[in-house]
mmCIF file of C-alpha atoms and ligand atoms in Angstrom:
data_model
loop_
_atom_site.group_PDB
_atom_site.id
_atom_site.type_symbol
_atom_site.label_atom_id
_atom_site.label_comp_id
_atom_site.label_asym_id
_atom_site.label_seq_id
_atom_site.Cartn_x
_atom_site.Cartn_y
_atom_site.Cartn_z
ATOM 1 C CA MET A 1 -29.500 -13.980 -5.621
ATOM 2 C CA ASP A 2 -31.269 -14.486 -1.799
ATOM 3 C CA PHE A 3 -29.375 -15.094 1.098
ATOM 4 C CA THR A 4 -30.018 -18.918 3.357
ATOM 5 C CA ASP A 5 -30.798 -18.494 6.769
ATOM 6 C CA GLU A 6 -27.645 -19.408 7.820
ATOM 7 C CA GLN A 7 -25.807 -16.673 5.771
ATOM 8 C CA ILE A 8 -28.182 -14.133 7.457
ATOM 9 C CA THR A 9 -27.140 -14.906 10.964
ATOM 10 C CA ARG A 10 -23.510 -15.483 9.552
ATOM 11 C CA TYR A 11 -23.417 -11.733 8.130
ATOM 12 C CA SER A 12 -26.078 -10.234 10.436
ATOM 13 C CA ARG A 13 -23.760 -8.038 12.233
ATOM 14 C CA HIS A 14 -23.107 -6.552 9.008
ATOM 15 C CA ILE A 15 -26.787 -6.626 8.000
ATOM 16 C CA LEU A 16 -27.821 -5.070 11.608
ATOM 17 C CA LEU A 17 -25.555 -1.524 9.768
ATOM 18 C CA PRO A 18 -27.943 0.752 8.218
ATOM 19 C CA GLU A 19 -24.640 1.550 5.999
ATOM 20 C CA VAL A 20 -24.587 -2.217 4.626
ATOM 21 C CA GLY A 21 -27.945 -3.869 5.401
ATOM 22 C CA GLY A 22 -29.081 -6.810 3.251
ATOM 23 C CA LYS A 23 -28.287 -4.888 0.291
ATOM 24 C CA GLY A 24 -24.707 -3.707 1.127
ATOM 25 C CA GLN A 25 -24.091 -7.348 1.731
ATOM 26 C CA LYS A 26 -25.187 -8.833 -1.690
ATOM 27 C CA LYS A 27 -22.680 -5.934 -2.993
ATOM 28 C CA LEU A 28 -19.799 -7.921 -0.744
ATOM 29 C CA ALA A 29 -21.192 -11.082 -2.279
ATOM 30 C CA LYS A 30 -20.606 -9.520 -5.902
ATOM 31 C CA ALA A 31 -17.507 -8.341 -5.224
ATOM 32 C CA ARG A 32 -13.977 -9.461 -6.400
ATOM 33 C CA LEU A 33 -11.059 -8.182 -4.634
ATOM 34 C CA LEU A 34 -7.617 -8.879 -5.700
ATOM 35 C CA ILE A 35 -4.766 -9.192 -2.831
ATOM 36 C CA VAL A 36 -1.272 -9.223 -4.307
ATOM 37 C CA GLY A 37 1.130 -11.193 -1.880
ATOM 38 C CA ALA A 38 -0.465 -13.812 0.245
ATOM 39 C CA GLY A 39 1.945 -12.628 3.197
ATOM 40 C CA GLY A 40 2.286 -9.714 6.232
ATOM 41 C CA LEU A 41 -0.693 -7.379 4.660
ATOM 42 C CA GLY A 42 -2.303 -9.996 2.418
ATOM 43 C CA SER A 43 -2.673 -12.511 5.799
ATOM 44 C CA PRO A 44 -5.138 -10.464 7.900
ATOM 45 C CA ALA A 45 -6.700 -8.488 5.050
ATOM 46 C CA ALA A 46 -8.117 -11.967 3.407
ATOM 47 C CA LEU A 47 -8.989 -13.221 6.682
ATOM 48 C CA TYR A 48 -11.377 -9.712 7.535
ATOM 49 C CA LEU A 49 -12.697 -9.788 3.795
ATOM 50 C CA ALA A 50 -13.652 -13.633 3.872
ATOM 51 C CA ALA A 51 -15.049 -13.423 7.360
ATOM 52 C CA ALA A 52 -17.008 -10.237 5.677
ATOM 53 C CA GLY A 53 -18.545 -12.500 3.302
ATOM 54 C CA VAL A 54 -16.378 -10.990 -0.419
ATOM 55 C CA GLY A 55 -17.687 -13.185 -2.891
ATOM 56 C CA THR A 56 -14.574 -13.920 -4.804
ATOM 57 C CA LEU A 57 -10.803 -13.413 -3.513
ATOM 58 C CA GLY A 58 -7.828 -13.562 -5.847
ATOM 59 C CA LEU A 59 -4.824 -14.416 -4.611
ATOM 60 C CA ILE A 60 -1.529 -14.177 -6.142
ATOM 61 C CA ASP A 61 2.117 -15.201 -4.786
ATOM 62 C CA SER A 62 5.000 -17.475 -5.987
ATOM 63 C CA ASP A 63 6.189 -17.886 -2.243
ATOM 64 C CA ALA A 64 6.139 -21.097 -0.375
ATOM 65 C CA VAL A 65 5.964 -20.444 3.490
ATOM 66 C CA ASP A 66 9.100 -19.842 5.505
ATOM 67 C CA LEU A 67 9.788 -20.201 9.790
ATOM 68 C CA SER A 68 10.598 -16.760 9.157
ATOM 69 C CA ASN A 69 7.132 -15.915 8.127
ATOM 70 C CA LEU A 70 5.329 -17.044 10.902
ATOM 71 C CA GLN A 71 5.875 -14.237 13.281
ATOM 72 C CA ARG A 72 3.158 -12.048 11.022
ATOM 73 C CA GLN A 73 2.054 -13.899 8.695
ATOM 74 C CA ILE A 74 -1.029 -15.032 10.037
ATOM 75 C CA ILE A 75 -3.009 -16.860 7.387
ATOM 76 C CA HIS A 76 0.039 -19.116 7.843
ATOM 77 C CA HIS A 77 0.505 -21.702 10.229
ATOM 78 C CA THR A 78 3.404 -23.741 11.544
ATOM 79 C CA PRO A 79 2.048 -27.281 9.859
ATOM 80 C CA ASP A 80 2.169 -25.135 6.127
ATOM 81 C CA LEU A 81 5.962 -24.978 6.528
ATOM 82 C CA GLY A 82 6.989 -25.240 2.632
ATOM 83 C CA ARG A 83 3.681 -25.698 1.085
ATOM 84 C CA SER A 84 2.435 -22.773 -1.432
ATOM 85 C CA LYS A 85 1.422 -19.488 0.061
ATOM 86 C CA VAL A 86 -1.414 -19.006 -1.898
ATOM 87 C CA LEU A 87 -2.392 -22.425 -1.425
ATOM 88 C CA SER A 88 -2.073 -22.629 2.311
ATOM 89 C CA ALA A 89 -3.899 -18.843 2.614
ATOM 90 C CA LYS A 90 -7.041 -20.491 0.079
ATOM 91 C CA GLU A 91 -7.118 -23.479 3.154
ATOM 92 C CA LYS A 92 -7.937 -20.708 5.862
ATOM 93 C CA ILE A 93 -9.903 -18.808 4.127
ATOM 94 C CA ARG A 94 -12.541 -21.723 3.159
ATOM 95 C CA ALA A 95 -12.341 -23.233 6.413
ATOM 96 C CA LEU A 96 -13.537 -19.835 7.974
ATOM 97 C CA ASN A 97 -16.515 -18.888 5.443
ATOM 98 C CA PRO A 98 -17.174 -21.772 2.693
ATOM 99 C CA ASP A 99 -18.924 -19.076 0.905
ATOM 100 C CA VAL A 100 -15.844 -17.250 -0.380
ATOM 101 C CA ASN A 101 -15.107 -18.582 -3.779
ATOM 102 C CA VAL A 102 -11.091 -18.182 -3.429
ATOM 103 C CA VAL A 103 -9.163 -17.786 -6.872
ATOM 104 C CA THR A 104 -5.453 -18.783 -6.443
ATOM 105 C CA TYR A 105 -2.559 -17.659 -8.781
ATOM 106 C CA GLU A 106 0.949 -18.493 -8.136
ATOM 107 C CA ASP A 107 3.371 -16.392 -9.839
ATOM 108 C CA ARG A 108 4.736 -13.580 -9.529
ATOM 109 C CA LEU A 109 3.092 -10.052 -10.822
ATOM 110 C CA LEU A 110 5.061 -8.806 -13.242
ATOM 111 C CA ALA A 111 4.588 -6.899 -16.866
ATOM 112 C CA ARG A 112 3.233 -9.390 -18.776
ATOM 113 C CA ASN A 113 0.729 -10.815 -16.644
ATOM 114 C CA ALA A 114 -0.656 -7.829 -14.072
ATOM 115 C CA LEU A 115 -2.805 -5.566 -16.311
ATOM 116 C CA GLU A 116 -5.213 -8.810 -17.382
ATOM 117 C CA LEU A 117 -5.132 -10.196 -13.622
ATOM 118 C CA VAL A 118 -6.288 -7.015 -12.338
ATOM 119 C CA ARG A 119 -8.888 -6.268 -14.749
ATOM 120 C CA GLY A 120 -10.833 -8.951 -13.606
ATOM 121 C CA TYR A 121 -11.466 -7.621 -9.970
ATOM 122 C CA ASP A 122 -13.055 -4.558 -8.831
ATOM 123 C CA VAL A 123 -10.695 -3.791 -6.037
ATOM 124 C CA VAL A 124 -6.584 -4.329 -5.944
ATOM 125 C CA ILE A 125 -4.893 -4.793 -2.762
ATOM 126 C CA ASP A 126 -1.048 -3.794 -2.794
ATOM 127 C CA GLY A 127 0.044 -6.507 -0.084
ATOM 128 C CA VAL A 128 3.990 -7.086 -1.591
ATOM 129 C CA ASP A 129 7.016 -6.631 -0.002
ATOM 130 C CA ASN A 130 9.277 -4.964 -2.946
ATOM 131 C CA PHE A 131 9.396 -1.318 -4.567
ATOM 132 C CA PRO A 132 9.172 -2.678 -8.425
ATOM 133 C CA ALA A 133 6.149 -4.734 -7.496
ATOM 134 C CA LYS A 134 4.385 -1.924 -5.561
ATOM 135 C CA PHE A 135 4.788 0.230 -8.888
ATOM 136 C CA LEU A 136 3.810 -2.487 -11.310
ATOM 137 C CA ILE A 137 0.533 -2.321 -9.300
ATOM 138 C CA ASN A 138 0.170 1.232 -9.099
ATOM 139 C CA ASP A 139 0.425 1.299 -13.133
ATOM 140 C CA ALA A 140 -1.759 -1.667 -13.726
ATOM 141 C CA CYS A 141 -4.302 0.137 -11.624
ATOM 142 C CA TYR A 142 -4.289 3.194 -13.098
ATOM 143 C CA PHE A 143 -4.252 1.708 -16.905
ATOM 144 C CA ALA A 144 -7.257 -0.672 -15.406
ATOM 145 C CA GLU A 145 -8.963 2.346 -13.950
ATOM 146 C CA LYS A 146 -9.032 -0.364 -10.831
ATOM 147 C CA PRO A 147 -9.235 1.571 -7.403
ATOM 148 C CA LEU A 148 -5.726 0.141 -5.700
ATOM 149 C CA VAL A 149 -5.552 0.272 -1.368
ATOM 150 C CA HIS A 150 -1.715 1.017 -0.927
ATOM 151 C CA GLY A 151 0.395 -0.258 2.243
ATOM 152 C CA GLY A 152 3.702 -0.485 3.240
ATOM 153 C CA ILE A 153 5.121 -1.668 6.878
ATOM 154 C CA LEU A 154 9.166 -1.912 7.817
ATOM 155 C CA ARG A 155 10.561 -1.607 11.038
ATOM 156 C CA PHE A 156 8.010 0.413 13.314
ATOM 157 C CA ASP A 157 6.165 2.323 10.669
ATOM 158 C CA GLY A 158 2.957 1.355 8.668
ATOM 159 C CA ARG A 159 1.190 3.498 5.271
ATOM 160 C CA VAL A 160 -1.995 3.158 3.675
ATOM 161 C CA THR A 161 -3.466 5.213 1.115
ATOM 162 C CA THR A 162 -6.460 4.462 -1.423
ATOM 163 C CA ILE A 163 -5.990 5.252 -5.159
ATOM 164 C CA LEU A 164 -8.820 6.063 -7.356
ATOM 165 C CA PRO A 165 -6.967 6.382 -10.695
ATOM 166 C CA LYS A 166 -7.264 9.645 -12.711
ATOM 167 C CA LYS A 167 -9.575 11.053 -9.904
ATOM 168 C CA SER A 168 -7.022 10.633 -6.730
ATOM 169 C CA ALA A 169 -3.215 11.060 -6.536
ATOM 170 C CA CYS A 170 -1.410 7.673 -7.432
ATOM 171 C CA TYR A 171 2.158 6.200 -5.658
ATOM 172 C CA ARG A 172 3.809 7.926 -8.558
ATOM 173 C CA CYS A 173 2.574 11.814 -8.153
ATOM 174 C CA VAL A 174 4.159 11.424 -4.823
ATOM 175 C CA PHE A 175 7.358 8.775 -5.667
ATOM 176 C CA ARG A 176 8.200 9.190 -8.571
ATOM 177 C CA ASN A 177 10.295 6.205 -9.321
ATOM 178 C CA PRO A 178 11.484 3.091 -7.389
ATOM 179 C CA PRO A 179 14.537 4.692 -5.133
ATOM 180 C CA PRO A 180 18.195 3.615 -6.388
ATOM 181 C CA PRO A 181 18.987 0.047 -5.671
ATOM 182 C CA GLY A 182 20.565 -0.252 -2.199
ATOM 183 C CA LEU A 183 19.286 3.204 -0.698
ATOM 184 C CA VAL A 184 16.071 1.996 0.967
ATOM 185 C CA ALA A 185 15.606 -1.073 2.650
ATOM 186 C CA SER A 186 12.678 -2.721 1.541
ATOM 187 C CA CYS A 187 12.305 -6.318 2.534
ATOM 188 C CA GLN A 188 11.773 -8.041 5.961
ATOM 189 C CA GLU A 189 15.836 -8.207 6.492
ATOM 190 C CA ALA A 190 15.381 -4.803 7.613
ATOM 191 C CA GLY A 191 13.059 -6.072 10.055
ATOM 192 C CA VAL A 192 9.203 -5.585 10.957
ATOM 193 C CA ILE A 193 7.600 -5.809 14.650
ATOM 194 C CA GLY A 194 4.715 -7.920 13.240
ATOM 195 C CA VAL A 195 1.301 -6.600 14.912
ATOM 196 C CA LEU A 196 2.397 -3.529 12.267
ATOM 197 C CA ALA A 197 1.463 -5.923 9.456
ATOM 198 C CA GLY A 198 -2.407 -6.255 11.106
ATOM 199 C CA ILE A 199 -2.510 -2.690 11.536
ATOM 200 C CA ILE A 200 -2.187 -1.692 8.244
ATOM 201 C CA GLY A 201 -3.798 -4.808 6.133
ATOM 202 C CA THR A 202 -6.974 -4.159 8.229
ATOM 203 C CA ILE A 203 -6.937 -0.682 7.386
ATOM 204 C CA GLN A 204 -6.399 -1.646 3.807
ATOM 205 C CA ALA A 205 -9.474 -4.498 3.734
ATOM 206 C CA THR A 206 -11.613 -0.992 5.681
ATOM 207 C CA GLU A 207 -11.005 0.955 2.376
ATOM 208 C CA ALA A 208 -12.062 -2.412 0.267
ATOM 209 C CA LEU A 209 -14.834 -2.829 1.873
ATOM 210 C CA LYS A 210 -16.035 0.681 2.105
ATOM 211 C CA LEU A 211 -14.934 1.060 -1.651
ATOM 212 C CA VAL A 212 -17.681 -2.260 -2.399
ATOM 213 C CA LEU A 213 -20.440 -0.669 -0.391
ATOM 214 C CA GLY A 214 -19.814 2.892 -1.842
ATOM 215 C CA ILE A 215 -20.287 4.179 1.706
ATOM 216 C CA GLY A 216 -18.054 6.729 3.876
ATOM 217 C CA ARG A 217 -14.791 8.668 2.807
ATOM 218 C CA PRO A 218 -11.971 6.835 0.968
ATOM 219 C CA LEU A 219 -8.360 7.640 1.885
ATOM 220 C CA THR A 220 -7.832 8.959 -1.166
ATOM 221 C CA ASP A 221 -5.377 12.363 -1.442
ATOM 222 C CA ARG A 222 -3.659 11.516 1.870
ATOM 223 C CA MET A 223 -1.301 9.355 2.972
ATOM 224 C CA LEU A 224 -2.057 7.535 6.561
ATOM 225 C CA ASP A 225 1.333 6.683 8.252
ATOM 226 C CA PHE A 226 1.149 4.415 11.627
ATOM 227 C CA ASP A 227 3.912 5.092 13.741
ATOM 228 C CA ALA A 228 3.985 2.046 16.170
ATOM 229 C CA ARG A 229 6.634 3.620 18.642
ATOM 230 C CA ARG A 230 4.295 6.436 19.789
ATOM 231 C CA THR A 231 0.982 4.477 18.941
ATOM 232 C CA ALA A 232 -0.036 7.866 16.507
ATOM 233 C CA PHE A 233 -1.259 8.641 13.160
ATOM 234 C CA ARG A 234 -0.465 11.276 11.130
ATOM 235 C CA GLU A 235 -1.984 11.920 7.794
ATOM 236 C CA ILE A 236 -0.156 13.831 4.731
ATOM 237 C CA LYS A 237 -2.458 15.427 2.513
ATOM 238 C CA THR A 238 -1.328 14.133 -1.326
ATOM 239 C CA ARG A 239 -2.764 15.165 -4.352
ATOM 240 C CA ARG A 240 -2.314 14.720 -8.454
ATOM 241 C CA ASN A 241 0.588 15.766 -9.769
ATOM 242 C CA PRO A 242 0.631 17.526 -12.861
ATOM 243 C CA ASN A 243 4.384 16.277 -13.401
ATOM 244 C CA CYS A 244 3.347 12.520 -12.562
ATOM 245 C CA PRO A 245 5.046 10.625 -15.564
ATOM 246 C CA LEU A 246 2.144 8.173 -15.541
ATOM 247 C CA CYS A 247 -1.043 10.729 -14.787
ATOM 248 C CA GLY A 248 -0.014 14.040 -14.620
ATOM 249 C CA ASP A 249 -0.306 16.372 -18.087
ATOM 250 C CA HIS A 250 2.541 15.054 -20.077
ATOM 251 C CA PRO A 251 2.966 11.200 -19.405
ATOM 252 C CA THR A 252 6.015 9.428 -20.036
ATOM 253 C CA ILE A 253 4.897 5.726 -19.075
ATOM 254 C CA THR A 254 2.118 4.345 -21.932
ATOM 255 C CA GLU A 255 2.691 1.026 -20.832
ATOM 256 C CA LEU A 256 3.639 -1.464 -17.649
ATOM 257 C CA VAL A 257 7.472 -2.066 -17.228
ATOM 258 C CA ASP A 258 9.245 -4.449 -14.796
ATOM 259 C CA HIS A 259 11.367 -2.278 -12.687
ATOM 260 C CA GLU A 260 14.584 -3.726 -11.685
ATOM 261 C CA GLU A 261 14.872 -5.439 -8.076
ATOM 262 C CA THR A 262 16.606 -3.442 -5.209
ATOM 263 C CA GLU A 263 19.259 -5.165 -3.254
ATOM 264 C CA CYS A 264 17.961 -4.212 -0.230
ATOM 265 C CA ALA A 265 19.497 -7.498 1.694
ATOM 266 C CA VAL A 266 23.065 -6.566 0.682
ATOM 267 C CA LYS A 267 22.598 -3.057 1.879
ATOM 268 C CA VAL A 268 21.299 -4.028 5.284
ATOM 269 C CA THR A 269 24.116 -6.680 5.833
ATOM 270 C CA SER A 270 26.933 -3.915 4.869
ATOM 271 C CA ASP A 271 25.098 -1.620 7.379
ATOM 272 C CA ILE A 272 25.620 -4.206 10.250
ATOM 273 C CA SER A 273 28.805 -5.222 9.456
ATOM 274 C CA MET B 1 12.831 31.002 10.918
ATOM 275 C CA VAL B 2 10.456 28.511 12.193
ATOM 276 C CA VAL B 3 9.065 26.042 10.037
ATOM 277 C CA ARG B 4 7.281 22.999 10.227
ATOM 278 C CA ILE B 5 8.930 19.891 9.507
ATOM 279 C CA ASN B 6 6.510 16.184 9.088
ATOM 280 C CA GLY B 7 4.230 18.198 11.807
ATOM 281 C CA LYS B 8 6.889 20.168 14.097
ATOM 282 C CA SER B 9 7.953 23.423 14.113
ATOM 283 C CA GLU B 10 11.600 23.796 13.702
ATOM 284 C CA GLU B 11 13.490 26.345 13.968
ATOM 285 C CA ILE B 12 16.082 26.537 10.750
ATOM 286 C CA GLN B 13 18.455 29.019 8.762
ATOM 287 C CA GLY B 14 17.728 30.651 5.865
ATOM 288 C CA THR B 15 18.871 27.679 3.301
ATOM 289 C CA THR B 16 17.159 25.708 0.375
ATOM 290 C CA VAL B 17 15.378 22.686 0.837
ATOM 291 C CA LEU B 18 18.649 20.468 -0.452
ATOM 292 C CA ASP B 19 20.719 22.265 2.567
ATOM 293 C CA LEU B 20 17.836 21.482 4.291
ATOM 294 C CA LEU B 21 18.070 17.470 3.828
ATOM 295 C CA LYS B 22 21.597 17.675 4.153
ATOM 296 C CA ALA B 23 21.409 19.089 7.281
ATOM 297 C CA LYS B 24 19.539 16.128 8.314
ATOM 298 C CA ASN B 25 21.524 13.744 6.777
ATOM 299 C CA ILE B 26 18.644 12.572 4.432
ATOM 300 C CA ASP B 27 20.063 11.730 1.225
ATOM 301 C CA PRO B 28 17.781 13.501 -1.448
ATOM 302 C CA HIS B 29 16.862 10.061 -3.145
ATOM 303 C CA MET B 30 15.714 8.319 -0.484
ATOM 304 C CA VAL B 31 12.433 10.687 0.359
ATOM 305 C CA ALA B 32 9.593 13.018 -1.632
ATOM 306 C CA VAL B 33 9.158 16.242 -0.519
ATOM 307 C CA GLU B 34 6.430 17.842 -0.319
ATOM 308 C CA LEU B 35 6.295 21.951 0.192
ATOM 309 C CA ASN B 36 3.054 23.282 0.989
ATOM 310 C CA ASP B 37 1.437 20.603 0.375
ATOM 311 C CA LYS B 38 2.739 20.302 -3.177
ATOM 312 C CA MET B 39 4.804 17.561 -4.357
ATOM 313 C CA LEU B 40 8.583 19.669 -5.382
ATOM 314 C CA GLU B 41 10.309 17.567 -7.975
ATOM 315 C CA ARG B 42 13.588 16.651 -7.470
ATOM 316 C CA ASP B 43 15.413 18.644 -9.740
ATOM 317 C CA HIS B 44 14.094 21.665 -7.835
ATOM 318 C CA LEU B 45 15.478 20.854 -4.363
ATOM 319 C CA ALA B 46 18.338 23.033 -4.624
ATOM 320 C CA THR B 47 16.898 26.325 -6.163
ATOM 321 C CA THR B 48 13.621 25.953 -3.420
ATOM 322 C CA ALA B 49 14.624 28.574 -0.721
ATOM 323 C CA VAL B 50 12.310 27.807 2.566
ATOM 324 C CA LYS B 51 10.673 30.302 4.123
ATOM 325 C CA GLU B 52 8.923 31.397 7.330
ATOM 326 C CA GLY B 53 5.908 29.552 8.276
ATOM 327 C CA ASP B 54 6.893 26.724 5.024
ATOM 328 C CA GLN B 55 5.360 23.491 5.964
ATOM 329 C CA LEU B 56 7.294 20.580 4.656
ATOM 330 C CA GLU B 57 6.769 16.900 4.759
ATOM 331 C CA PHE B 58 9.649 14.122 4.031
ATOM 332 C CA LEU B 59 7.976 10.989 2.867
ATOM 333 C CA PHE B 60 10.324 8.376 2.990
ATOM 334 C CA TYR B 61 9.539 5.208 1.206
ATOM 335 C CA MET B 62 8.194 2.160 2.454
ATOM 336 C CA GLY B 63 8.462 -0.940 1.080
ATOM 337 C CA GLY B 64 7.482 -3.738 2.909
ATOM 338 C CA GLY B 65 4.512 -5.893 2.977
ATOM 339 C CA ARG B 66 5.254 -9.464 3.545
HETATM 340 ZN ZN1 ZN C 1 0.182 10.303 -10.559
#
């Protein structure tokens, strides 16, 4: 595969980097990345990965664009209200960079489809807003042995970590199971400062690019927490946990399971009253 | 005694990890606790004593993304 003159100009600022070069840019063009959730984290991640010239971007989301999304989900614009998120996102990606092949799945990621989906990609980006899905993505990537870039945002806080299955700590090594329903606010009813999606989502995109290019040091065995109130990052060391129910010495999770949805909306409402 | 909690030095009374969480009004189901870079199993929170110079990380669930 050879780049056209137009592509060489488009990607010139990458190609100029010794760590990327024409060779790295070709790796990007061949890469297949899956973004789970075309929302807050998925928006900036998808846009930057598309601009970077990633060959194939998979997007899975079952939702339609809602007015309350537009405060942070920057891939969707006002005229997109009511439209399918994956189709809205695909349109913006194609307008930004027609080189990118966008594969859309208007569906939820569930135990029945997760493994097959994840297997078709090189790196997975977690941009979902609920714990059952976050645990499911972690497990599916472990079984499929696919690198996962995890992200989370809530109120003024964000978190990113990269997981290389069987090599570095997984999400369950730290958080064994989803929190009990109602205890932890996990969705947008708790509120989130919109720019956090951009900060965390672009770090996720950076991690995915590094993994594809094979450069630098991945954000493995550490969680990077960001506090927007103080504008401060903090790194928490993690390591594979021998007692991890998924990747530990005596695993108890041997197949994908759908955890029950947590009822955070109910909890948050009752907090206010 | 002095311990480090989430990167900050704090003076605390001799206690177990569970008591420390309770004193801070943290439901043990809401956090993962790391003691000196090792994950503490939730069952061991009540039986693990906090010692001078220990480094504790209280990791809260962060679920959003949409
Ligand atoms: Zn694990």
